[in-house]
mmCIF file of C-alpha atoms and ligand atoms in Angstrom:
data_model
loop_
_atom_site.group_PDB
_atom_site.id
_atom_site.type_symbol
_atom_site.label_atom_id
_atom_site.label_comp_id
_atom_site.label_asym_id
_atom_site.label_seq_id
_atom_site.Cartn_x
_atom_site.Cartn_y
_atom_site.Cartn_z
ATOM 1 C CA MET C 1 -14.736 28.728 -0.689
ATOM 2 C CA MET C 2 -11.525 26.961 0.417
ATOM 3 C CA ARG C 3 -13.621 24.415 2.259
ATOM 4 C CA LYS C 4 -15.637 23.580 -0.863
ATOM 5 C CA ILE C 5 -12.559 23.052 -3.019
ATOM 6 C CA PHE C 6 -10.790 20.852 -0.470
ATOM 7 C CA THR C 7 -13.451 18.368 0.515
ATOM 8 C CA PRO C 8 -12.155 15.099 2.029
ATOM 9 C CA SER C 9 -13.108 13.246 -1.135
ATOM 10 C CA ARG C 10 -11.311 15.666 -3.462
ATOM 11 C CA LEU C 11 -8.181 15.922 -1.359
ATOM 12 C CA ARG C 12 -8.021 12.140 -1.207
ATOM 13 C CA LEU C 13 -8.298 11.880 -4.979
ATOM 14 C CA LEU C 14 -5.655 14.584 -5.406
ATOM 15 C CA VAL C 15 -3.163 12.858 -3.080
ATOM 16 C CA GLN C 16 -3.821 9.478 -4.693
ATOM 17 C CA ALA C 17 -3.431 10.899 -8.217
ATOM 18 C CA GLY C 18 -0.246 12.748 -7.248
ATOM 19 C CA PHE C 19 1.271 9.586 -5.851
ATOM 20 C CA ALA C 20 0.180 7.584 -8.904
ATOM 21 C CA LEU C 21 1.954 10.132 -11.129
ATOM 22 C CA PHE C 22 5.091 9.750 -9.042
ATOM 23 C CA LEU C 23 4.864 5.981 -9.521
ATOM 24 C CA VAL C 24 4.465 6.366 -13.299
ATOM 25 C CA TRP C 25 7.673 8.437 -13.313
ATOM 26 C CA THR C 26 9.327 5.781 -11.130
ATOM 27 C CA GLY C 27 8.139 3.053 -13.516
ATOM 28 C CA VAL C 28 9.559 4.837 -16.575
ATOM 29 C CA ARG C 29 12.942 5.258 -14.855
ATOM 30 C CA PHE C 30 12.899 1.630 -13.719
ATOM 31 C CA LEU C 31 12.142 0.424 -17.251
ATOM 32 C CA ALA C 32 15.132 2.402 -18.527
ATOM 33 C CA HIS C 33 17.274 0.842 -15.782
ATOM 34 C CA VAL C 34 16.091 -2.679 -16.611
ATOM 35 C CA ASN C 35 16.815 -2.114 -20.315
ATOM 36 C CA TRP C 36 20.384 -1.217 -19.353
ATOM 37 C CA ALA C 37 20.666 -4.139 -16.921
ATOM 38 C CA LEU C 38 19.492 -6.559 -19.621
ATOM 39 C CA GLY C 39 22.007 -5.170 -22.090
ATOM 40 C CA LEU C 40 19.373 -3.660 -24.381
ATOM 41 C CA THR C 41 20.993 -0.229 -24.154
ATOM 42 C CA GLU C 42 24.338 1.138 -23.011
ATOM 43 C CA THR C 43 22.737 4.265 -21.496
ATOM 44 C CA PHE C 44 22.841 3.784 -17.761
ATOM 45 C CA THR C 45 19.819 4.876 -15.670
ATOM 46 C CA PRO C 46 20.074 4.330 -11.908
ATOM 47 C CA LYS C 47 17.369 2.160 -10.360
ATOM 48 C CA PRO C 48 14.752 4.305 -8.586
ATOM 49 C CA PRO C 49 14.762 2.900 -5.010
ATOM 50 C CA ALA C 50 11.004 3.523 -4.588
ATOM 51 C CA VAL C 51 10.294 0.567 -6.866
ATOM 52 C CA GLU C 52 11.304 -1.740 -3.998
ATOM 53 C CA GLY C 53 8.088 -0.731 -2.226
ATOM 54 C CA PHE C 54 6.393 -3.305 -4.467
ATOM 55 C CA LEU C 55 8.243 -6.173 -2.776
ATOM 56 C CA PRO C 56 6.409 -6.566 0.545
ATOM 57 C CA ILE C 57 7.311 -10.251 1.053
ATOM 58 C CA SER C 58 11.006 -9.543 0.664
ATOM 59 C CA ALA C 59 10.576 -6.589 3.055
ATOM 60 C CA LEU C 60 8.793 -8.793 5.606
ATOM 61 C CA ILE C 61 11.688 -11.279 5.584
ATOM 62 C CA ALA C 62 14.186 -8.392 5.751
ATOM 63 C CA ALA C 63 12.298 -6.985 8.759
ATOM 64 C CA LYS C 64 12.670 -10.311 10.526
ATOM 65 C CA ARG C 65 16.394 -10.358 9.781
ATOM 66 C CA LEU C 66 16.685 -6.791 11.086
ATOM 67 C CA LEU C 67 14.879 -7.767 14.275
ATOM 68 C CA PHE C 68 17.155 -10.724 14.999
ATOM 69 C CA THR C 69 20.506 -9.498 13.691
ATOM 70 C CA GLY C 70 20.212 -5.690 13.723
ATOM 71 C CA GLN C 71 21.391 -5.680 10.082
ATOM 72 C CA TRP C 72 19.709 -3.680 7.342
ATOM 73 C CA ASP C 73 18.918 -5.549 4.129
ATOM 74 C CA PRO C 74 21.513 -4.504 1.511
ATOM 75 C CA VAL C 75 19.607 -6.025 -1.433
ATOM 76 C CA HIS C 76 16.378 -3.990 -1.271
ATOM 77 C CA PRO C 77 17.110 -1.429 1.478
ATOM 78 C CA ALA C 78 14.467 1.055 0.316
ATOM 79 C CA GLY C 79 11.855 -1.726 0.342
ATOM 80 C CA LEU C 80 12.495 -2.209 4.048
ATOM 81 C CA VAL C 81 12.310 1.557 4.702
ATOM 82 C CA ILE C 82 8.962 1.788 2.902
ATOM 83 C CA PHE C 83 7.600 -1.298 4.659
ATOM 84 C CA LEU C 84 8.532 0.019 8.116
ATOM 85 C CA ALA C 85 7.156 3.477 7.276
ATOM 86 C CA ILE C 86 3.832 1.912 6.259
ATOM 87 C CA VAL C 87 3.770 -0.190 9.435
ATOM 88 C CA GLY C 88 4.403 3.024 11.410
ATOM 89 C CA MET C 89 1.593 4.764 9.521
ATOM 90 C CA SER C 90 -0.858 2.015 10.454
ATOM 91 C CA LEU C 91 0.128 2.076 14.101
ATOM 92 C CA LEU C 92 -0.348 5.828 14.215
ATOM 93 C CA LEU C 93 -2.857 6.752 11.519
ATOM 94 C CA ARG C 94 -4.902 3.604 10.868
ATOM 95 C CA LYS C 95 -4.845 2.334 7.266
ATOM 96 C CA GLY C 96 -4.169 5.813 5.924
ATOM 97 C CA PHE C 97 -1.737 4.243 3.463
ATOM 98 C CA CYS C 98 -4.639 2.302 1.909
ATOM 99 C CA GLY C 99 -6.989 5.283 1.924
ATOM 100 C CA HIS C 100 -4.613 7.860 0.468
ATOM 101 C CA ILE C 101 -1.398 6.465 -0.999
ATOM 102 C CA CYS C 102 -1.552 2.884 -2.293
ATOM 103 C CA PRO C 103 -1.936 2.868 -6.112
ATOM 104 C CA VAL C 104 -4.295 -0.117 -5.943
ATOM 105 C CA GLY C 105 -6.419 1.848 -3.479
ATOM 106 C CA PHE C 106 -6.485 4.667 -6.058
ATOM 107 C CA LEU C 107 -7.688 2.299 -8.792
ATOM 108 C CA SER C 108 -10.291 0.923 -6.369
ATOM 109 C CA ASN C 109 -11.472 4.461 -5.678
ATOM 110 C CA LEU C 110 -11.862 5.178 -9.419
ATOM 111 C CA LEU C 111 -13.717 1.903 -10.028
ATOM 112 C CA GLU C 112 -15.967 2.563 -7.032
ATOM 113 C CA ARG C 113 -16.839 6.000 -8.424
ATOM 114 C CA LEU C 114 -17.667 4.386 -11.766
ATOM 115 C CA GLY C 115 -19.858 1.801 -10.031
ATOM 116 C CA ARG C 116 -21.734 4.499 -8.108
ATOM 117 C CA LYS C 117 -22.256 6.525 -11.310
ATOM 118 C CA LEU C 118 -23.641 3.481 -13.096
ATOM 119 C CA GLY C 119 -25.805 2.575 -10.094
ATOM 120 C CA LEU C 120 -24.136 -0.838 -9.844
ATOM 121 C CA THR C 121 -22.716 -0.551 -6.319
ATOM 122 C CA TRP C 122 -23.703 -3.280 -3.891
ATOM 123 C CA GLN C 123 -22.667 -3.589 -0.260
ATOM 124 C CA PRO C 124 -22.961 -6.967 1.483
ATOM 125 C CA GLY C 125 -24.586 -7.095 4.928
ATOM 126 C CA GLN C 126 -22.642 -7.605 8.145
ATOM 127 C CA ARG C 127 -22.303 -11.379 7.729
ATOM 128 C CA GLY C 128 -21.420 -11.068 4.066
ATOM 129 C CA ARG C 129 -18.829 -8.448 4.934
ATOM 130 C CA ARG C 130 -17.147 -10.833 7.370
ATOM 131 C CA LEU C 131 -17.175 -13.713 4.871
ATOM 132 C CA LEU C 132 -15.817 -11.455 2.145
ATOM 133 C CA GLY C 133 -12.939 -10.342 4.377
ATOM 134 C CA ALA C 134 -11.882 -13.830 5.522
ATOM 135 C CA PRO C 135 -9.586 -14.898 2.600
ATOM 136 C CA LYS C 136 -7.132 -12.047 3.098
ATOM 137 C CA TYR C 137 -6.533 -13.119 6.709
ATOM 138 C CA LEU C 138 -5.858 -16.680 5.572
ATOM 139 C CA LEU C 139 -3.313 -15.372 3.054
ATOM 140 C CA LEU C 140 -1.754 -13.186 5.757
ATOM 141 C CA LEU C 141 -1.530 -16.185 8.082
ATOM 142 C CA GLY C 142 0.254 -18.143 5.349
ATOM 143 C CA PHE C 143 2.846 -15.399 4.774
ATOM 144 C CA CYS C 144 3.382 -14.870 8.506
ATOM 145 C CA TRP C 145 3.795 -18.618 9.008
ATOM 146 C CA VAL C 146 6.548 -18.713 6.375
ATOM 147 C CA ALA C 147 8.278 -15.631 7.858
ATOM 148 C CA VAL C 148 8.058 -16.874 11.452
ATOM 149 C CA THR C 149 9.119 -20.471 10.826
ATOM 150 C CA MET C 150 12.023 -19.551 8.530
ATOM 151 C CA ASN C 151 15.282 -19.847 10.463
ATOM 152 C CA LEU C 152 17.942 -17.142 10.215
ATOM 153 C CA ALA C 153 20.124 -19.084 7.772
ATOM 154 C CA ASP C 154 17.151 -19.525 5.426
ATOM 155 C CA THR C 155 16.281 -15.846 5.816
ATOM 156 C CA GLU C 156 19.815 -14.955 4.753
ATOM 157 C CA GLU C 157 19.656 -17.384 1.851
ATOM 158 C CA PHE C 158 16.302 -15.991 0.676
ATOM 159 C CA LEU C 159 17.463 -12.383 0.781
ATOM 160 C CA ARG C 160 20.684 -13.106 -1.107
ATOM 161 C CA ALA C 161 19.124 -15.495 -3.632
ATOM 162 C CA PRO C 162 19.392 -14.331 -7.263
ATOM 163 C CA PHE C 163 15.597 -14.583 -7.505
ATOM 164 C CA ASN C 164 15.171 -12.006 -4.736
ATOM 165 C CA MET C 165 17.858 -9.757 -6.186
ATOM 166 C CA VAL C 166 15.969 -9.400 -9.463
ATOM 167 C CA ALA C 167 12.446 -9.735 -8.005
ATOM 168 C CA ASP C 168 11.483 -6.176 -8.996
ATOM 169 C CA THR C 169 12.605 -6.793 -12.583
ATOM 170 C CA LYS C 170 10.654 -10.061 -12.692
ATOM 171 C CA MET C 171 7.559 -8.184 -11.560
ATOM 172 C CA LEU C 172 8.034 -5.544 -14.250
ATOM 173 C CA LEU C 173 8.455 -8.150 -16.981
ATOM 174 C CA PHE C 174 5.409 -10.046 -15.679
ATOM 175 C CA PHE C 175 3.183 -6.981 -16.042
ATOM 176 C CA GLN C 176 4.833 -5.889 -19.296
ATOM 177 C CA SER C 177 3.660 -8.991 -21.113
ATOM 178 C CA PRO C 178 0.759 -10.410 -19.112
ATOM 179 C CA SER C 179 -0.663 -13.786 -20.064
ATOM 180 C CA ALA C 180 -4.325 -14.242 -21.019
ATOM 181 C CA VAL C 181 -4.960 -15.714 -17.556
ATOM 182 C CA THR C 182 -3.427 -12.653 -15.847
ATOM 183 C CA LEU C 183 -5.483 -10.297 -17.994
ATOM 184 C CA GLY C 184 -8.630 -12.308 -17.293
ATOM 185 C CA ALA C 185 -7.982 -12.261 -13.534
ATOM 186 C CA LEU C 186 -7.291 -8.509 -13.553
ATOM 187 C CA GLY C 187 -10.450 -7.906 -15.594
ATOM 188 C CA ALA C 188 -12.518 -10.003 -13.193
ATOM 189 C CA LEU C 189 -11.091 -8.119 -10.196
ATOM 190 C CA ALA C 190 -11.833 -4.770 -11.852
ATOM 191 C CA ALA C 191 -15.416 -5.839 -12.636
ATOM 192 C CA ALA C 192 -15.891 -7.070 -9.054
ATOM 193 C CA SER C 193 -14.547 -3.741 -7.735
ATOM 194 C CA ILE C 194 -17.120 -1.802 -9.754
ATOM 195 C CA VAL C 195 -19.925 -3.698 -8.043
ATOM 196 C CA ILE C 196 -18.378 -4.252 -4.581
ATOM 197 C CA PRO C 197 -16.219 -1.227 -3.727
ATOM 198 C CA ALA C 198 -12.594 -2.036 -2.855
ATOM 199 C CA PHE C 199 -13.190 -5.731 -3.611
ATOM 200 C CA TRP C 200 -9.515 -6.689 -3.809
ATOM 201 C CA CYS C 201 -8.634 -4.719 -0.658
ATOM 202 C CA ARG C 202 -11.498 -6.138 1.387
ATOM 203 C CA ALA C 203 -11.287 -9.739 0.234
ATOM 204 C CA LEU C 204 -7.812 -10.641 -0.909
ATOM 205 C CA CYS C 205 -5.026 -8.219 -0.020
ATOM 206 C CA PRO C 206 -2.830 -9.738 2.743
ATOM 207 C CA TYR C 207 -0.869 -6.481 3.040
ATOM 208 C CA GLY C 208 -4.084 -4.608 3.839
ATOM 209 C CA ALA C 209 -4.986 -7.362 6.323
ATOM 210 C CA LEU C 210 -1.676 -6.864 8.133
ATOM 211 C CA LEU C 211 -2.137 -3.087 8.210
ATOM 212 C CA GLY C 212 -5.698 -3.552 9.517
ATOM 213 C CA VAL C 213 -4.493 -5.742 12.382
ATOM 214 C CA LEU C 214 -1.835 -3.141 13.303
ATOM 215 C CA ALA C 215 -4.379 -0.330 12.971
ATOM 216 C CA ARG C 216 -6.336 -1.863 15.853
ATOM 217 C CA LEU C 217 -3.593 -0.392 18.066
ATOM 218 C CA SER C 218 -3.851 3.067 16.490
ATOM 219 C CA PRO C 219 -4.873 6.040 18.645
ATOM 220 C CA THR C 220 -6.485 7.615 15.552
ATOM 221 C CA ALA C 221 -10.096 6.835 14.670
ATOM 222 C CA ILE C 222 -13.238 8.200 13.076
ATOM 223 C CA THR C 223 -15.564 9.304 15.890
ATOM 224 C CA ARG C 224 -19.233 10.330 15.870
ATOM 225 C CA ASN C 225 -20.996 12.715 18.194
ATOM 226 C CA ALA C 226 -24.290 10.990 19.008
ATOM 227 C CA ASP C 227 -25.775 14.249 20.399
ATOM 228 C CA THR C 228 -25.598 16.098 17.095
ATOM 229 C CA CYS C 229 -26.083 13.107 14.756
ATOM 230 C CA VAL C 230 -29.377 13.237 12.817
ATOM 231 C CA SER C 231 -29.141 9.554 11.795
ATOM 232 C CA CYS C 232 -29.285 10.321 8.080
ATOM 233 C CA GLY C 233 -26.993 7.371 7.244
ATOM 234 C CA ARG C 234 -25.006 9.306 4.633
ATOM 235 C CA CYS C 235 -21.700 8.411 6.299
ATOM 236 C CA ALA C 236 -22.388 4.673 6.033
ATOM 237 C CA LYS C 237 -23.474 5.040 2.395
ATOM 238 C CA ALA C 238 -20.254 6.866 1.527
ATOM 239 C CA CYS C 239 -17.991 4.319 3.225
ATOM 240 C CA PRO C 240 -16.197 2.272 0.537
ATOM 241 C CA VAL C 241 -15.840 -0.741 2.803
ATOM 242 C CA GLY C 242 -19.464 -0.665 3.968
ATOM 243 C CA LEU C 243 -18.891 0.052 7.652
ATOM 244 C CA PRO C 244 -21.947 1.045 9.735
ATOM 245 C CA VAL C 245 -20.422 4.421 10.676
ATOM 246 C CA ASP C 246 -23.850 5.785 11.662
ATOM 247 C CA LYS C 247 -24.276 3.068 14.311
ATOM 248 C CA THR C 248 -20.993 3.389 16.149
ATOM 249 C CA LEU C 249 -19.332 6.109 18.213
ATOM 250 C CA ARG C 250 -15.774 5.090 17.285
ATOM 251 C CA VAL C 251 -14.901 3.189 14.111
ATOM 252 C CA ALA C 252 -12.431 0.542 15.271
ATOM 253 C CA SER C 253 -12.793 -1.907 12.371
ATOM 254 C CA PRO C 254 -9.547 -3.210 10.803
ATOM 255 C CA ASP C 255 -11.209 -2.541 7.446
ATOM 256 C CA CYS C 256 -11.398 1.233 8.005
ATOM 257 C CA GLN C 257 -9.013 2.821 5.504
ATOM 258 C CA GLY C 258 -8.982 6.242 7.139
ATOM 259 C CA CYS C 259 -10.171 7.636 3.806
ATOM 260 C CA VAL C 260 -12.478 10.173 5.565
ATOM 261 C CA GLU C 261 -15.129 9.829 2.820
ATOM 262 C CA CYS C 262 -17.652 9.428 5.658
ATOM 263 C CA VAL C 263 -16.571 12.726 7.235
ATOM 264 C CA GLY C 264 -17.052 14.522 3.920
ATOM 265 C CA ALA C 265 -20.532 13.045 3.541
ATOM 266 C CA CYS C 266 -21.818 14.143 6.970
ATOM 267 C CA PRO C 267 -24.138 17.172 6.699
ATOM 268 C CA VAL C 268 -23.792 18.173 10.371
ATOM 269 C CA LYS C 269 -20.709 20.268 11.097
ATOM 270 C CA GLY C 270 -18.461 18.650 13.683
ATOM 271 C CA CYS C 271 -20.650 15.572 14.115
ATOM 272 C CA LEU C 272 -18.236 13.155 12.448
ATOM 273 C CA GLY C 273 -14.490 13.631 12.439
ATOM 274 C CA VAL C 274 -11.022 12.251 13.035
ATOM 275 C CA SER C 275 -9.856 11.859 16.632
ATOM 276 C CA LEU C 276 -6.403 11.231 18.081
ATOM 277 C CA PHE C 277 -6.479 9.854 21.635
ATOM 278 C CA GLY C 278 -10.142 10.933 21.753
ATOM 279 C CA ARG C 279 -9.451 14.561 20.778
ATOM 280 C CA ARG C 280 -10.607 15.896 17.442
ATOM 281 C CA ILE C 281 -7.901 16.727 14.877
ATOM 282 C CA PRO C 282 -8.382 18.091 11.311
ATOM 283 C CA TRP C 283 -9.785 15.551 8.848
ATOM 284 C CA TRP C 284 -6.808 16.091 6.513
ATOM 285 C CA ALA C 285 -4.357 15.026 9.245
ATOM 286 C CA ILE C 286 -4.422 11.346 8.179
ATOM 287 C CA ALA C 287 -3.401 12.128 4.578
ATOM 288 C CA ALA C 288 -0.862 14.761 5.639
ATOM 289 C CA GLY C 289 0.586 12.505 8.361
ATOM 290 C CA CYS C 290 0.956 9.536 5.994
ATOM 291 C CA LEU C 291 2.713 11.628 3.348
ATOM 292 C CA ALA C 292 4.980 13.215 5.954
ATOM 293 C CA LEU C 293 5.906 9.798 7.372
ATOM 294 C CA LEU C 294 6.670 8.281 3.980
ATOM 295 C CA ILE C 295 8.659 11.234 2.618
ATOM 296 C CA GLY C 296 10.376 11.797 5.982
ATOM 297 C CA ALA C 297 11.379 8.134 6.285
ATOM 298 C CA SER C 298 12.886 8.087 2.784
ATOM 299 C CA LEU C 299 14.847 11.326 3.384
ATOM 300 C CA VAL C 300 16.195 10.152 6.744
ATOM 301 C CA ALA C 301 17.072 6.719 5.323
ATOM 302 C CA ASP C 302 18.857 8.350 2.370
ATOM 303 C CA ALA C 303 20.856 10.586 4.700
ATOM 304 C CA LEU C 304 21.850 7.582 6.835
ATOM 305 C CA GLY C 305 22.756 5.379 3.854
ATOM 306 C CA TYR C 306 19.804 2.983 4.170
ATOM 307 C CA TRP C 307 17.984 3.966 0.961
ATOM 308 C CA GLN C 308 20.308 3.144 -1.954
ATOM 309 C CA SER C 309 21.569 -0.409 -2.357
ATOM 310 C CA PRO C 310 25.346 -0.749 -1.905
ATOM 311 C CA ILE C 311 25.379 -3.384 -4.683
ATOM 312 C CA ALA C 312 27.366 -1.962 -7.598
ATOM 313 C CA PRO C 313 25.288 -1.397 -10.780
ATOM 314 C CA GLN C 314 27.691 -3.550 -12.847
ATOM 315 C CA MET C 315 27.171 -6.415 -10.373
ATOM 316 C CA ALA C 316 23.397 -6.009 -10.663
ATOM 317 C CA ARG C 317 23.744 -6.023 -14.460
ATOM 318 C CA ARG C 318 25.746 -9.223 -14.376
ATOM 319 C CA MET C 319 23.050 -10.806 -12.198
ATOM 320 C CA HIS C 320 20.358 -9.743 -14.692
ATOM 321 C CA MET C 321 22.336 -11.175 -17.614
ATOM 322 C CA LEU C 322 22.675 -14.498 -15.813
ATOM 323 C CA MET C 323 19.076 -14.640 -14.601
ATOM 324 C CA PHE C 324 17.407 -13.578 -17.843
ATOM 325 C CA GLY C 325 19.531 -15.496 -20.297
ATOM 326 C CA GLY C 326 21.806 -12.743 -21.657
ATOM 327 C CA MET C 327 25.592 -12.960 -21.887
ATOM 328 C CA PRO C 328 27.552 -11.696 -18.876
ATOM 329 C CA ASP C 329 29.583 -8.627 -19.883
ATOM 330 C CA PHE C 330 32.835 -9.753 -18.308
HETATM 331 S S1 LIG S 401 -5.706 -3.214 1.024
HETATM 332 FE FE1 LIG S 401 -3.838 -3.693 -0.113
HETATM 333 S S2 LIG S 401 -4.230 -3.104 -2.228
HETATM 334 FE FE2 LIG S 401 -5.823 -2.187 -0.958
HETATM 335 S S3 LIG S 401 -5.099 -0.170 -0.574
HETATM 336 FE FE3 LIG S 401 -4.402 -1.424 1.165
HETATM 337 S S4 LIG S 401 -2.389 -2.187 0.624
HETATM 338 FE FE4 LIG S 401 -3.305 -1.332 -1.222
HETATM 339 S S1 LIG S 402 -15.306 4.535 8.209
HETATM 340 FE FE1 LIG S 402 -14.897 6.444 7.135
HETATM 341 S S2 LIG S 402 -12.683 6.559 7.088
HETATM 342 FE FE2 LIG S 402 -13.173 4.450 7.582
HETATM 343 S S3 LIG S 402 -13.232 3.438 5.586
HETATM 344 FE FE3 LIG S 402 -15.316 4.068 6.034
HETATM 345 S S4 LIG S 402 -15.485 6.058 5.025
HETATM 346 FE FE4 LIG S 402 -13.307 5.607 5.174
HETATM 347 S S1 LIG S 403 -23.758 11.410 8.200
HETATM 348 FE FE1 LIG S 403 -23.429 12.518 10.132
HETATM 349 S S2 LIG S 403 -25.463 13.015 10.807
HETATM 350 FE FE2 LIG S 403 -25.721 11.464 9.242
HETATM 351 S S3 LIG S 403 -25.732 9.508 10.362
HETATM 352 FE FE3 LIG S 403 -23.636 9.890 9.806
HETATM 353 S S4 LIG S 403 -22.764 10.939 11.560
HETATM 354 FE FE4 LIG S 403 -24.963 11.080 11.768
#
């Protein structure tokens, strides 16, 4: 009975939905904070640090600064914690972040389910899959080029620039009143994701591309027992990113999201599963490990003083007033 309730697919959806709810709560708190920072209310709400997880470029630059100076970014410290935790996840648990936690991955999952229900799902062949995945690596190369070629003085300047300080607010305002072009692009991406599962993730997300490259080093993988496999192909059909799971003994593709949908689809007990260093571990270990890493990293960082920004709220408010055209309150 327990096994039927907690199928890989259902547990994945549950974890994704739980995290999405947490982000909605974070978003509401952040909106209240921004309203205070912009002088629209005098009721102070502290900024929820988790919102900095949406600033991966700033975190990438901050990671470089950390590497070369040993100093933690004081502007978006939680962003750096989240970024490093996600990097750690990929090195250990493949792209489990994409498969179980990322809110865009959750939306992709919902749109994929809709596409399958409507019978609209289409998976490109091997060549098409490679072509589809190419743009995200080009974008990743671009971002890495900027991060690598930036000297330390420029890194410092970027991190302390007013634009970076209010980058999370800019993002909120951008999505609060999207232009017609933004809405059109989002609509097109949603429509594409109904037909081609995880379209954005497979084709365009540079963050996912980075995590996929790191995941190549991961000791965790989906493995298939060729002796018990009945070659039904259900695993490959269930795979959102169209990997030929039924034709390989160990899924090593950088596109594998560790979502374990393939494991749930396999009708032969023990034939397909998750392995760590070649030894089978429970299929729920990827989701549990990712959550434990993310929550653990934030708790440790908070205890060590690397989670909350040391910038005083009044200073942040002044910066918002200056950046967004209000009157400084001093
Ligand atoms: S590929 Fe990008 S958008 Fe998709 S789930 Fe991963 S991080 Fe999120
Ligand atoms: S191979 Fe399995 S775990 Fe990897 S993406 Fe496909 S369905 Fe998910
Ligand atoms: S679903 Fe299981 S039995 Fe069927 S092809 Fe995949 S691994 Fe083999």
